[in-house]
């Protein structure tokens, strides 16, 4: 009689206890590191290129769950240049939002932790070192108490759903004033109010004095999103992270919000990290594009590189799945076959292999290296790796 095969999806009580014990040890370790008082020199580094506002290098962010460690961001590396809009695109669960939360140090703790890599933030106050290199903060090593000086001022975020991001029990004015008073304690309440109303005018809100006194539930979705943008630009930030800022809005309001963001980006002279599922938004807004899949960057390039010459089969599939005006209405919309691999037991090979129709023998080896196709275009795919 054949031996019954063990169900690999089943976790025994002994294994479950071992996972919980390991999780507790790891979470205590990383939480202690965030609370530890450090000298500034311990979390400063130098920029590879001082024309970048952010340099993400080998970032790994994981979640310690009851069934194992989920590596949501697994060795992500890309740059955000100054005065540019970088679009981050990919399907749900690919690590886009976790990457942005890592930059802000807002990953849900204690389960979620940055375990490796660097996030170099180009800060003017640090100046240059003895070798003439631009000094910066490494956010991945920065204590939480010191991150408060940057978050909300130099780096801000526009969240996906403004109704859940705004506090329902405080007026819009109270929440806008808080941004100014927190980062500029010497400001008077009257000056903070005047500045808040000025920000509301800047984002195109009519009757800003009335909106200043209103509660979030009294405003429409588009108005709430404009308030979120006003809060984001109030500190004159160097980087704005927009996490799917138009998902909950109708098409007409989407266009207005995106146009507003682009105008403000030019006026403020800041950079934007734009996270979205919509390739049309990326094509219209972004200067550079980062394509993510299963926690990794699989392709990077300028907007022309990605849309005119997509290389990775996943990028090609994303573009084919978007309906066009010229598409045949009688044919079903294209969808990428298969499923994303289990994030707990990721294969030691290309994560897209089981869904790819262009596999070669090399795909059965280790995870593909990132190949620099041109000065601005790179791809992590065995089809373009010419090394033996």
XYZ file of C-alpha atoms in Angstrom:
388
model
C 0.000 0.000 0.000
C 1.378 3.415 -0.982
C 2.437 5.671 1.842
C 0.077 8.602 2.375
C 1.710 11.843 1.298
C 1.987 14.565 3.915
C -0.159 17.641 3.380
C 2.409 20.448 3.042
C -0.252 23.093 3.787
C -0.828 21.709 7.279
C 1.053 23.169 10.254
C 1.380 21.001 13.322
C 0.998 22.347 16.860
C 4.742 21.975 17.389
C 5.510 23.949 14.226
C 2.966 26.619 15.174
C 4.594 27.086 18.596
C 8.034 27.324 16.992
C 6.781 30.013 14.570
C 5.197 32.027 17.405
C 8.395 31.791 19.473
C 10.506 32.914 16.518
C 8.103 35.772 15.728
C 8.159 37.089 19.292
C 11.966 37.072 19.353
C 12.248 38.883 16.017
C 9.568 41.466 16.799
C 11.143 42.345 20.158
C 14.531 42.707 18.473
C 13.368 45.102 15.744
C 11.094 47.112 18.050
C 14.016 47.600 20.460
C 16.159 48.888 17.590
C 13.520 51.504 16.706
C 13.312 52.724 20.320
C 17.080 52.766 20.879
C 18.649 56.214 21.236
C 21.332 56.646 18.601
C 23.836 59.260 17.598
C 23.067 60.917 14.257
C 26.224 59.390 12.760
C 24.748 55.896 13.222
C 21.912 56.534 10.755
C 23.613 58.831 8.269
C 25.072 57.725 4.948
C 26.089 59.274 1.614
C 24.010 59.551 -1.543
C 25.067 57.616 -4.628
C 23.738 60.516 -6.719
C 22.870 63.822 -5.068
C 20.274 64.481 -7.793
C 18.083 61.790 -6.178
C 15.746 62.610 -3.312
C 15.357 58.940 -2.297
C 17.577 55.919 -2.980
C 16.097 52.552 -2.020
C 18.749 49.838 -1.975
C 18.005 46.149 -1.250
C 14.972 46.940 0.930
C 13.400 43.965 2.704
C 10.196 44.404 4.700
C 8.439 41.372 6.148
C 5.422 40.462 8.273
C 5.731 37.860 11.021
C 2.466 35.903 10.775
C 1.143 32.817 12.579
C 1.847 30.654 9.529
C 5.312 31.990 8.710
C 7.250 35.059 7.602
C 5.799 36.916 4.619
C 8.484 38.845 2.683
C 6.258 41.594 1.283
C 9.198 43.618 -0.039
C 12.089 41.397 -1.045
C 15.237 43.231 -2.075
C 13.642 46.246 -3.792
C 16.017 48.834 -5.294
C 15.128 52.004 -7.196
C 15.694 55.768 -7.067
C 13.350 58.754 -6.981
C 15.089 61.723 -8.673
C 14.486 65.324 -7.623
C 11.569 67.132 -9.297
C 10.338 63.943 -10.991
C 7.213 61.771 -10.806
C 8.028 58.077 -10.405
C 5.134 55.701 -11.020
C 5.048 52.365 -9.181
C 2.731 49.844 -10.832
C 1.755 46.219 -10.236
C -1.160 44.051 -9.173
C -2.566 43.927 -5.639
C -0.207 42.383 -3.112
C 2.992 43.044 -5.072
C 4.500 45.284 -2.376
C 3.814 48.789 -3.720
C 2.106 50.176 -0.615
C 4.434 48.348 1.811
C 7.394 49.976 0.047
C 5.806 53.408 0.541
C 4.973 52.643 4.193
C 8.601 51.586 4.690
C 9.777 54.997 3.442
C 7.410 56.671 5.927
C 8.193 54.159 8.738
C 4.469 53.385 8.889
C 4.623 49.613 8.408
C 2.143 48.041 10.831
C 4.194 47.070 13.867
C 5.119 44.884 15.646
C 4.276 42.266 12.991
C 5.632 44.352 10.109
C 9.320 45.251 10.225
C 12.088 46.526 7.931
C 14.693 43.775 8.280
C 17.338 44.750 5.726
C 18.380 47.313 3.119
C 18.742 51.079 3.026
C 16.392 54.014 2.350
C 18.648 57.025 1.801
C 16.837 60.366 2.088
C 18.623 63.417 0.682
C 18.351 66.024 3.438
C 19.776 69.521 2.935
C 20.629 70.098 6.593
C 23.395 67.457 6.644
C 25.552 69.009 3.910
C 28.614 67.226 2.495
C 31.266 64.995 4.041
C 35.054 65.416 3.855
C 35.154 63.639 0.474
C 32.575 66.009 -1.035
C 29.767 63.446 -1.050
C 26.197 64.470 -0.153
C 25.213 63.201 3.284
C 21.763 61.761 3.945
C 19.597 59.981 6.489
C 19.154 56.204 6.263
C 15.475 55.902 7.177
C 15.754 52.106 7.568
C 18.082 52.648 10.576
C 16.486 55.817 11.910
C 14.915 55.710 15.418
C 11.174 56.404 15.465
C 11.519 59.546 17.595
C 13.844 61.127 15.003
C 11.574 60.102 12.127
C 8.902 62.452 13.538
C 10.996 65.425 12.325
C 10.836 64.202 8.703
C 7.448 62.509 8.416
C 4.696 64.960 7.553
C 7.165 67.736 6.736
C 9.892 66.603 4.312
C 8.114 63.389 3.301
C 4.315 63.370 3.180
C 1.664 60.921 2.024
C -1.713 61.107 0.295
C -3.600 57.992 1.307
C -5.946 55.896 -0.808
C -9.177 56.607 1.070
C -9.443 60.150 2.502
C -12.547 59.367 4.588
C -10.594 56.901 6.743
C -7.459 59.090 6.770
C -9.179 62.200 8.140
C -10.307 62.174 11.775
C -14.147 62.346 11.804
C -14.346 64.112 15.208
C -12.149 67.096 14.307
C -12.817 69.864 11.813
C -10.746 70.220 8.656
C -9.225 73.376 10.149
C -8.066 71.595 13.311
C -6.378 68.868 11.296
C -4.694 71.292 8.897
C -3.524 73.569 11.714
C -1.975 70.574 13.484
C 0.466 70.044 10.587
C 1.767 73.623 10.864
C 1.840 73.775 14.675
C 3.555 70.391 15.005
C 6.482 71.210 12.730
C 6.626 74.965 13.499
C 5.792 75.314 17.225
C 6.605 79.037 17.179
C 3.654 79.712 14.839
C 0.606 81.356 16.442
C -2.868 79.847 16.079
C -4.010 82.828 14.011
C -1.060 82.438 11.612
C -1.678 78.676 11.377
C -5.334 79.290 10.497
C -4.419 81.821 7.800
C -1.867 79.393 6.351
C -4.389 76.509 6.374
C -6.952 78.611 4.485
C -4.214 79.579 2.016
C -3.465 75.855 1.443
C -7.169 75.151 0.847
C -7.239 77.909 -1.768
C -4.104 76.499 -3.360
C -5.747 73.124 -3.992
C -8.743 74.754 -5.679
C -11.350 74.620 -2.909
C -14.012 77.299 -3.182
C -15.209 78.929 0.045
C -12.125 77.782 1.994
C -13.277 79.550 5.181
C -16.444 77.412 5.170
C -14.512 74.188 4.483
C -12.049 75.108 7.258
C -14.926 74.884 9.779
C -16.463 71.725 8.264
C -16.129 68.098 9.349
C -14.908 65.407 6.897
C -18.361 63.822 6.514
C -19.744 67.154 5.267
C -17.466 67.114 2.211
C -17.600 65.100 -1.009
C -14.939 62.537 -1.927
C -13.181 64.923 -4.271
C -13.171 67.703 -1.662
C -11.758 65.357 0.992
C -8.991 64.308 -1.388
C -8.150 67.978 -2.032
C -7.948 68.484 1.748
C -5.520 65.543 1.956
C -3.385 67.143 -0.763
C -3.486 70.459 1.145
C -2.223 68.647 4.258
C 0.492 66.964 2.187
C 1.886 70.218 0.754
C 1.492 72.285 3.949
C 5.012 71.425 5.135
C 6.593 72.221 1.739
C 7.780 68.594 1.334
C 10.601 67.273 -0.823
C 8.714 64.031 -1.536
C 4.981 63.314 -1.751
C 3.893 59.668 -1.760
C 0.498 59.283 -3.449
C -0.924 55.815 -2.728
C -3.665 55.339 -5.344
C -5.048 58.840 -4.670
C -7.908 58.602 -7.197
C -9.179 55.038 -6.698
C -12.343 56.022 -4.800
C -13.242 58.907 -7.131
C -15.225 59.070 -10.348
C -13.437 59.637 -13.658
C -14.098 63.387 -13.924
C -12.831 64.103 -10.397
C -9.855 61.763 -11.000
C -8.711 63.922 -13.899
C -9.024 67.093 -11.784
C -7.040 65.611 -8.875
C -4.257 64.316 -11.141
C -4.011 67.661 -12.933
C -3.872 69.413 -9.548
C -1.084 67.107 -8.348
C 0.962 67.695 -11.480
C 0.580 71.489 -11.214
C 1.508 71.486 -7.523
C 4.531 69.276 -8.188
C 5.860 71.855 -10.638
C 5.067 74.780 -8.337
C 6.515 73.190 -5.191
C 9.536 71.693 -6.978
C 9.067 68.368 -5.185
C 9.107 64.718 -6.257
C 6.091 62.395 -6.316
C 6.001 58.635 -5.859
C 2.725 57.708 -7.557
C 1.330 54.265 -6.726
C -1.520 53.033 -8.908
C -3.034 50.085 -10.792
C -4.026 52.301 -13.703
C -1.483 52.186 -16.521
C -3.257 55.112 -18.190
C -2.536 57.308 -15.157
C 1.107 56.178 -15.179
C 1.475 56.962 -18.897
C -0.025 60.421 -18.406
C 1.688 61.444 -15.164
C 4.995 59.630 -14.646
C 8.515 60.457 -15.827
C 9.893 57.088 -14.732
C 8.159 53.758 -14.054
C 8.890 50.918 -11.622
C 7.055 47.624 -12.246
C 6.747 45.344 -9.198
C 5.719 41.704 -8.881
C 5.601 39.509 -5.742
C 7.677 41.931 -3.686
C 10.408 42.536 -6.278
C 11.164 45.125 -8.956
C 11.045 43.285 -12.289
C 11.434 46.235 -14.675
C 12.472 49.886 -14.461
C 12.753 52.619 -17.048
C 11.454 55.896 -18.366
C 7.788 56.077 -19.326
C 8.794 55.697 -23.003
C 10.923 52.628 -22.204
C 8.096 50.856 -20.417
C 5.238 51.715 -22.760
C 7.005 51.695 -26.136
C 9.446 48.853 -25.438
C 8.163 46.642 -22.574
C 10.543 43.713 -21.995
C 9.336 41.571 -19.089
C 6.436 39.216 -20.004
C 4.556 40.491 -16.934
C 4.812 44.118 -18.102
C 3.612 43.055 -21.549
C 0.691 41.200 -19.930
C -0.286 44.260 -17.856
C -0.457 46.402 -20.975
C -2.462 43.784 -22.895
C -5.011 43.570 -20.058
C -5.962 47.244 -20.393
C -8.932 47.808 -22.748
C -8.446 50.170 -25.704
C -10.924 52.108 -27.823
C -9.796 49.975 -30.776
C -10.343 46.680 -28.907
C -12.846 44.191 -30.308
C -15.864 44.327 -27.989
C -16.785 40.731 -28.880
C -13.508 39.346 -27.529
C -12.985 38.831 -23.781
C -10.488 41.115 -22.043
C -7.025 39.562 -21.742
C -5.970 38.386 -18.281
C -2.630 36.959 -17.157
C -3.125 33.228 -16.466
C -2.259 31.550 -13.149
C -1.747 32.959 -9.659
C 0.942 34.741 -7.678
C 3.103 32.222 -5.731
C 2.623 31.756 -1.986
C 4.519 34.656 -0.325
C 5.603 32.411 2.562
C 7.240 29.728 0.404
C 8.534 31.641 -2.598
C 10.387 29.504 -5.168
C 14.146 29.802 -5.727
C 13.499 30.828 -9.327
C 11.618 33.508 -11.264
C 8.361 34.163 -9.390
C 6.517 34.673 -12.680
C 7.648 31.338 -14.163
C 4.383 29.461 -13.580
C 2.403 32.197 -15.398
C 4.880 32.928 -18.206
C 4.465 31.701 -21.777
C 8.080 32.528 -22.756
C 10.004 30.266 -20.358
C 13.475 29.010 -21.317
C 15.743 26.413 -19.670
C 17.495 29.110 -17.593
C 14.184 29.952 -15.878
C 14.552 26.757 -13.796
C 17.669 28.168 -12.102
C 17.905 30.853 -9.415
C 16.073 34.156 -9.420
C 17.082 36.117 -12.560
C 19.631 38.918 -12.253
C 18.720 42.490 -13.132
C 20.041 43.247 -16.614
C 20.782 46.837 -17.666
C 19.406 46.978 -21.220
C 20.149 50.700 -21.678
C 21.189 53.657 -19.537
C 17.609 54.110 -18.333
C 16.054 50.649 -18.812
C 16.613 47.499 -16.708
C 14.767 44.183 -16.433
C 14.989 41.075 -14.217
C 14.272 38.290 -16.712
C 16.201 35.236 -17.949
C 15.282 36.082 -21.562
C 17.698 39.031 -21.421
C 20.430 37.505 -19.235
C 23.257 36.576 -21.623
C 25.662 35.401 -18.900
C 26.377 31.692 -18.550
